[in-house]
mmCIF file of C-alpha atoms in Angstrom:
data_model
loop_
_atom_site.group_PDB
_atom_site.id
_atom_site.type_symbol
_atom_site.label_atom_id
_atom_site.label_comp_id
_atom_site.label_asym_id
_atom_site.label_seq_id
_atom_site.Cartn_x
_atom_site.Cartn_y
_atom_site.Cartn_z
ATOM 1 C CA MET B 1 119.238 93.783 71.191
ATOM 2 C CA LEU B 2 118.181 96.327 73.811
ATOM 3 C CA LYS B 3 116.730 99.461 72.277
ATOM 4 C CA LEU B 4 114.572 102.301 73.548
ATOM 5 C CA THR B 5 111.241 103.161 71.964
ATOM 6 C CA LYS B 6 111.230 106.530 70.225
ATOM 7 C CA THR B 7 108.196 108.605 71.168
ATOM 8 C CA TYR B 8 108.981 111.889 69.418
ATOM 9 C CA ASP B 9 111.264 113.037 66.587
ATOM 10 C CA ASN B 10 110.792 116.442 65.004
ATOM 11 C CA CYS B 11 112.518 119.480 63.546
ATOM 12 C CA VAL B 12 110.739 122.643 62.446
ATOM 13 C CA SER B 13 113.051 123.042 59.450
ATOM 14 C CA LYS B 14 113.790 120.357 56.870
ATOM 15 C CA LYS B 15 117.544 120.603 57.419
ATOM 16 C CA PRO B 16 118.471 120.142 61.092
ATOM 17 C CA ARG B 17 121.917 121.309 62.145
ATOM 18 C CA LEU B 18 121.815 119.850 65.661
ATOM 19 C CA THR B 19 120.056 116.926 67.354
ATOM 20 C CA VAL B 20 118.962 117.056 70.993
ATOM 21 C CA VAL B 21 118.023 113.743 72.598
ATOM 22 C CA CYS B 22 115.992 114.051 75.805
ATOM 23 C CA VAL B 23 116.509 111.518 78.635
ATOM 24 C CA HIS B 24 113.888 111.440 81.389
ATOM 25 C CA GLY B 25 114.200 110.546 85.055
ATOM 26 C CA ILE B 26 113.128 107.772 87.427
ATOM 27 C CA ALA B 27 109.431 106.836 87.738
ATOM 28 C CA ASP B 28 108.776 108.972 84.680
ATOM 29 C CA ASP B 29 108.668 108.768 80.892
ATOM 30 C CA SER B 30 109.433 110.862 77.843
ATOM 31 C CA SER B 31 106.191 112.855 78.179
ATOM 32 C CA ARG B 32 108.084 114.914 80.795
ATOM 33 C CA PHE B 33 109.544 116.845 77.856
ATOM 34 C CA ILE B 34 106.295 117.594 75.977
ATOM 35 C CA LYS B 35 105.788 121.150 77.266
ATOM 36 C CA PRO B 36 109.495 122.094 77.165
ATOM 37 C CA LEU B 37 109.761 120.939 73.548
ATOM 38 C CA GLU B 38 106.598 122.794 72.567
ATOM 39 C CA TYR B 39 108.215 125.939 73.930
ATOM 40 C CA LEU B 40 111.633 125.310 72.379
ATOM 41 C CA GLU B 41 110.252 124.401 68.947
ATOM 42 C CA GLY B 42 108.154 127.546 69.044
ATOM 43 C CA THR B 43 111.330 129.619 69.400
ATOM 44 C CA THR B 44 112.369 130.793 65.929
ATOM 45 C CA SER B 45 116.101 130.800 66.686
ATOM 46 C CA LEU B 46 115.952 127.057 67.458
ATOM 47 C CA LYS B 47 114.095 125.960 64.309
ATOM 48 C CA ASP B 48 117.132 124.057 62.995
ATOM 49 C CA ILE B 49 117.286 121.721 65.995
ATOM 50 C CA ARG B 50 115.928 118.182 65.779
ATOM 51 C CA PHE B 51 114.404 117.150 69.099
ATOM 52 C CA VAL B 52 114.060 113.449 69.943
ATOM 53 C CA ARG B 53 112.749 111.754 73.062
ATOM 54 C CA PHE B 54 112.776 108.102 74.116
ATOM 55 C CA ASP B 55 111.275 106.090 76.947
ATOM 56 C CA LEU B 56 113.959 104.422 79.068
ATOM 57 C CA LEU B 57 113.797 100.678 79.659
ATOM 58 C CA GLY B 58 110.930 99.881 82.019
ATOM 59 C CA SER B 59 109.175 103.176 81.283
ATOM 60 C CA GLY B 60 106.405 104.276 78.929
ATOM 61 C CA LYS B 61 106.419 102.301 75.683
ATOM 62 C CA SER B 62 109.862 100.730 76.077
ATOM 63 C CA THR B 63 110.641 97.138 77.059
ATOM 64 C CA LYS B 64 109.617 95.939 80.511
ATOM 65 C CA SER B 65 110.837 92.533 81.696
ATOM 66 C CA ASP B 66 111.778 90.791 84.931
ATOM 67 C CA LYS B 67 114.824 89.533 83.033
ATOM 68 C CA LEU B 68 116.260 93.058 82.907
ATOM 69 C CA ASN B 69 118.426 94.556 85.660
ATOM 70 C CA TYR B 70 117.585 98.200 84.846
ATOM 71 C CA ASP B 71 121.143 99.269 85.628
ATOM 72 C CA PHE B 72 123.560 101.621 83.888
ATOM 73 C CA LYS B 73 124.853 98.907 81.561
ATOM 74 C CA GLU B 74 121.448 98.070 80.128
ATOM 75 C CA GLN B 75 120.127 101.613 79.927
ATOM 76 C CA LEU B 76 123.315 102.816 78.210
ATOM 77 C CA GLU B 77 123.282 99.932 75.743
ATOM 78 C CA ALA B 78 119.644 100.591 74.877
ATOM 79 C CA LEU B 79 120.214 104.336 74.542
ATOM 80 C CA TYR B 80 123.224 103.810 72.285
ATOM 81 C CA ASN B 81 121.297 101.429 70.017
ATOM 82 C CA ALA B 82 118.348 103.814 69.864
ATOM 83 C CA ILE B 83 120.562 106.799 68.998
ATOM 84 C CA ASN B 84 122.479 104.731 66.462
ATOM 85 C CA ALA B 85 119.174 103.934 64.747
ATOM 86 C CA LEU B 86 118.619 107.672 64.199
ATOM 87 C CA LYS B 87 121.493 107.650 61.671
ATOM 88 C CA LEU B 88 122.509 111.128 62.758
ATOM 89 C CA LYS B 89 124.044 113.565 60.325
ATOM 90 C CA THR B 90 124.307 116.337 62.899
ATOM 91 C CA PRO B 91 126.168 116.846 66.189
ATOM 92 C CA LEU B 92 124.410 115.363 69.236
ATOM 93 C CA VAL B 93 123.431 117.011 72.521
ATOM 94 C CA LEU B 94 122.032 114.943 75.387
ATOM 95 C CA MET B 95 119.521 116.750 77.574
ATOM 96 C CA GLY B 96 118.772 114.814 80.749
ATOM 97 C CA HIS B 97 116.406 115.414 83.634
ATOM 98 C CA SER B 98 117.013 114.037 87.150
ATOM 99 C CA MET B 99 118.144 110.380 86.783
ATOM 100 C CA GLY B 100 118.378 111.052 83.047
ATOM 101 C CA CYS B 101 121.310 113.354 83.849
ATOM 102 C CA LEU B 102 123.216 110.448 85.391
ATOM 103 C CA ILE B 103 122.585 108.275 82.349
ATOM 104 C CA SER B 104 123.512 111.115 79.994
ATOM 105 C CA ALA B 105 126.779 111.788 81.833
ATOM 106 C CA ARG B 106 127.762 108.107 81.702
ATOM 107 C CA PHE B 107 126.868 107.977 78.027
ATOM 108 C CA ALA B 108 128.998 111.036 77.254
ATOM 109 C CA GLU B 109 131.937 109.493 79.087
ATOM 110 C CA ALA B 110 131.579 106.210 77.192
ATOM 111 C CA HIS B 111 130.956 107.781 73.774
ATOM 112 C CA LYS B 112 133.086 110.908 73.693
ATOM 113 C CA LYS B 113 133.170 111.114 69.893
ATOM 114 C CA LEU B 114 129.403 110.922 69.613
ATOM 115 C CA VAL B 115 128.320 113.610 72.105
ATOM 116 C CA LYS B 116 128.998 117.296 71.458
ATOM 117 C CA GLU B 117 127.601 118.706 74.707
ATOM 118 C CA LEU B 118 125.455 117.945 77.756
ATOM 119 C CA ILE B 119 122.534 119.793 79.324
ATOM 120 C CA LEU B 120 121.659 118.453 82.772
ATOM 121 C CA ILE B 121 118.387 119.608 84.308
ATOM 122 C CA SER B 122 118.025 118.994 88.065
ATOM 123 C CA PRO B 123 120.904 116.481 88.262
ATOM 124 C CA PRO B 124 121.515 114.534 91.501
ATOM 125 C CA VAL B 125 124.978 115.567 92.734
ATOM 126 C CA PHE B 126 125.526 113.484 95.857
ATOM 127 C CA ARG B 127 129.130 113.050 96.952
ATOM 128 C CA PRO B 128 130.239 109.412 97.532
ATOM 129 C CA GLU B 129 130.742 109.826 101.294
ATOM 130 C CA GLU B 130 127.131 110.975 101.680
ATOM 131 C CA PHE B 131 125.765 107.566 100.743
ATOM 132 C CA ASP B 132 126.904 106.069 104.052
ATOM 133 C CA SER B 133 125.077 108.632 106.190
ATOM 134 C CA PRO B 134 121.831 107.902 108.074
ATOM 135 C CA LYS B 135 120.399 111.069 106.519
ATOM 136 C CA MET B 136 120.897 109.662 103.032
ATOM 137 C CA ALA B 137 119.307 106.333 103.984
ATOM 138 C CA ALA B 138 116.338 108.170 105.448
ATOM 139 C CA GLY B 139 116.067 110.357 102.355
ATOM 140 C CA LYS B 140 116.069 107.359 100.035
ATOM 141 C CA GLU B 141 113.423 105.564 102.083
ATOM 142 C CA GLY B 142 111.344 108.735 102.268
ATOM 143 C CA PHE B 143 111.452 109.151 98.496
ATOM 144 C CA LYS B 144 110.539 105.495 98.022
ATOM 145 C CA GLN B 145 107.553 105.745 100.353
ATOM 146 C CA LEU B 146 106.414 108.959 98.671
ATOM 147 C CA MET B 147 106.372 107.242 95.279
ATOM 148 C CA ILE B 148 104.508 104.236 96.712
ATOM 149 C CA LEU B 149 101.962 106.609 98.202
ATOM 150 C CA LYS B 150 101.453 108.155 94.764
ATOM 151 C CA ASP B 151 101.148 104.736 93.127
ATOM 152 C CA PRO B 152 101.344 101.397 95.040
ATOM 153 C CA LYS B 153 102.833 99.705 91.952
ATOM 154 C CA TYR B 154 106.234 101.159 92.858
ATOM 155 C CA ARG B 155 106.466 98.866 95.877
ATOM 156 C CA LYS B 156 107.237 95.917 93.588
ATOM 157 C CA ASP B 157 108.194 97.701 90.369
ATOM 158 C CA LYS B 158 111.593 96.238 89.443
ATOM 159 C CA ALA B 159 112.572 99.099 87.141
ATOM 160 C CA PHE B 160 111.908 101.733 89.800
ATOM 161 C CA ASN B 161 113.593 99.867 92.662
ATOM 162 C CA ASN B 162 116.654 98.812 90.682
ATOM 163 C CA GLU B 163 117.132 102.249 89.135
ATOM 164 C CA LEU B 164 116.935 103.788 92.586
ATOM 165 C CA GLU B 165 119.604 101.421 93.962
ATOM 166 C CA LYS B 166 121.855 100.917 90.945
ATOM 167 C CA ILE B 167 121.672 104.299 89.200
ATOM 168 C CA VAL B 168 120.417 107.126 91.429
ATOM 169 C CA PHE B 169 122.207 105.936 94.579
ATOM 170 C CA ASN B 170 125.402 104.848 92.849
ATOM 171 C CA LYS B 171 128.501 106.106 94.686
ATOM 172 C CA HIS B 172 130.422 106.673 91.462
ATOM 173 C CA ASN B 173 128.072 109.262 89.944
ATOM 174 C CA TYR B 174 129.879 112.308 91.322
ATOM 175 C CA ALA B 175 133.233 111.080 90.013
ATOM 176 C CA VAL B 176 131.746 110.734 86.531
ATOM 177 C CA TYR B 177 130.745 114.410 86.616
ATOM 178 C CA THR B 178 134.283 115.417 87.563
ATOM 179 C CA ARG B 179 135.704 113.505 84.590
ATOM 180 C CA LEU B 180 133.411 114.938 81.923
ATOM 181 C CA THR B 181 135.378 116.328 78.988
ATOM 182 C CA LYS B 182 132.439 117.781 77.070
ATOM 183 C CA PRO B 183 130.947 121.213 77.808
ATOM 184 C CA THR B 184 128.157 120.663 80.321
ATOM 185 C CA THR B 185 125.434 123.045 81.471
ATOM 186 C CA ILE B 186 123.606 122.330 84.725
ATOM 187 C CA ILE B 187 120.214 123.993 85.220
ATOM 188 C CA TYR B 188 118.726 123.573 88.680
ATOM 189 C CA GLY B 189 116.087 125.087 90.926
ATOM 190 C CA ALA B 190 116.892 127.024 94.087
ATOM 191 C CA THR B 191 114.088 125.231 95.958
ATOM 192 C CA ASP B 192 114.958 121.712 94.773
ATOM 193 C CA GLN B 193 115.124 119.484 97.861
ATOM 194 C CA ILE B 194 116.158 116.325 95.986
ATOM 195 C CA ILE B 195 119.449 116.893 94.170
ATOM 196 C CA ALA B 196 121.905 118.036 96.905
ATOM 197 C CA SER B 197 122.501 121.336 95.107
ATOM 198 C CA TYR B 198 124.867 122.443 97.898
ATOM 199 C CA ASN B 199 127.471 120.246 96.160
ATOM 200 C CA ILE B 200 127.269 122.122 92.858
ATOM 201 C CA PRO B 201 129.793 124.904 93.747
ATOM 202 C CA GLY B 202 132.410 122.273 94.589
ATOM 203 C CA LEU B 203 131.647 120.395 91.389
ATOM 204 C CA LEU B 204 132.169 123.548 89.337
ATOM 205 C CA LYS B 205 135.594 124.010 90.923
ATOM 206 C CA SER B 206 136.579 120.428 90.177
ATOM 207 C CA ASN B 207 135.603 120.509 86.499
ATOM 208 C CA PRO B 208 135.908 123.716 84.429
ATOM 209 C CA LYS B 209 133.876 122.107 81.640
ATOM 210 C CA ILE B 210 130.753 122.489 83.788
ATOM 211 C CA THR B 211 128.732 125.674 84.192
ATOM 212 C CA ALA B 212 125.570 126.098 86.254
ATOM 213 C CA ILE B 213 122.416 128.183 86.025
ATOM 214 C CA LYS B 214 120.182 128.554 89.071
ATOM 215 C CA THR B 215 116.454 129.230 88.649
ATOM 216 C CA PRO B 216 113.699 129.962 91.216
ATOM 217 C CA GLY B 217 112.001 126.601 90.611
ATOM 218 C CA SER B 218 112.121 123.134 92.138
ATOM 219 C CA HIS B 219 112.814 119.694 90.619
ATOM 220 C CA GLY B 220 110.597 119.615 87.543
ATOM 221 C CA ILE B 221 111.113 121.153 84.097
ATOM 222 C CA GLY B 222 108.975 124.255 84.448
ATOM 223 C CA ARG B 223 109.071 127.517 82.531
ATOM 224 C CA ASP B 224 111.850 128.725 84.832
ATOM 225 C CA LYS B 225 114.085 126.019 83.356
ATOM 226 C CA TYR B 226 113.097 125.680 79.737
ATOM 227 C CA GLY B 227 113.255 129.449 79.381
ATOM 228 C CA LYS B 228 116.936 129.186 80.361
ATOM 229 C CA LEU B 229 117.489 126.486 77.753
ATOM 230 C CA VAL B 230 117.025 128.881 74.840
ATOM 231 C CA PRO B 231 120.325 130.829 75.118
ATOM 232 C CA VAL B 232 122.202 127.595 75.872
ATOM 233 C CA LEU B 233 120.849 125.901 72.756
ATOM 234 C CA GLU B 234 121.350 129.065 70.676
ATOM 235 C CA ARG B 235 125.027 129.093 71.667
ATOM 236 C CA ILE B 236 125.508 125.412 70.830
ATOM 237 C CA LEU B 237 123.724 125.834 67.507
ATOM 238 C CA ASN B 238 125.841 128.855 66.600
ATOM 239 C CA GLU B 239 128.997 126.872 67.405
ATOM 240 C CA THR B 240 127.892 124.048 65.125
ATOM 241 C CA VAL B 241 129.441 124.115 61.673
#
């Protein structure tokens, strides 16, 4: 059974009223959320939130195998099994970053009764017609070469290459956003060159369930973003019975 490895599970109070599961991006692991969670757990108004983070398949402490495809099907199955093992007694919020937003959105669509709300930090929002453009092909190759330059292992890393092809550059991602039925908050940086943020206004028009917050930052989860998370999480917590 595919299952993600849990790397963090904590609530300041003994009686959580809400659980937030953090889903990291490509070529990354759950440590991406260490500083944001330190900040959020240090905020008194959020003390009743249980924060959990996992490593996706092929990342950090989770399973790595050449037998895996590292596609949506496997990542969603593993995430579901990992969340199911938490035996939740509270509503669930998925908080994704980058590729983790795509996985979170698919999960929310597949498990509508399980997910209360989505928070998507720096989500890729490419429209399907963009994938056939030379600019997109060049952008994908540029990103790939940049990652290889940072670490040569990515040249042959199956998880990275398959996630890039099968998840990040999947033509159906935008349509999934438009079909979301759960309240969704997008938080993105004004200087982010990766996510095609110029498509966000159109996405907001197509789905009234989505709202967006722009910050001065770029693609990571810096103070500009996790500072904006506080009022969003306060609202969700206050709406939780």
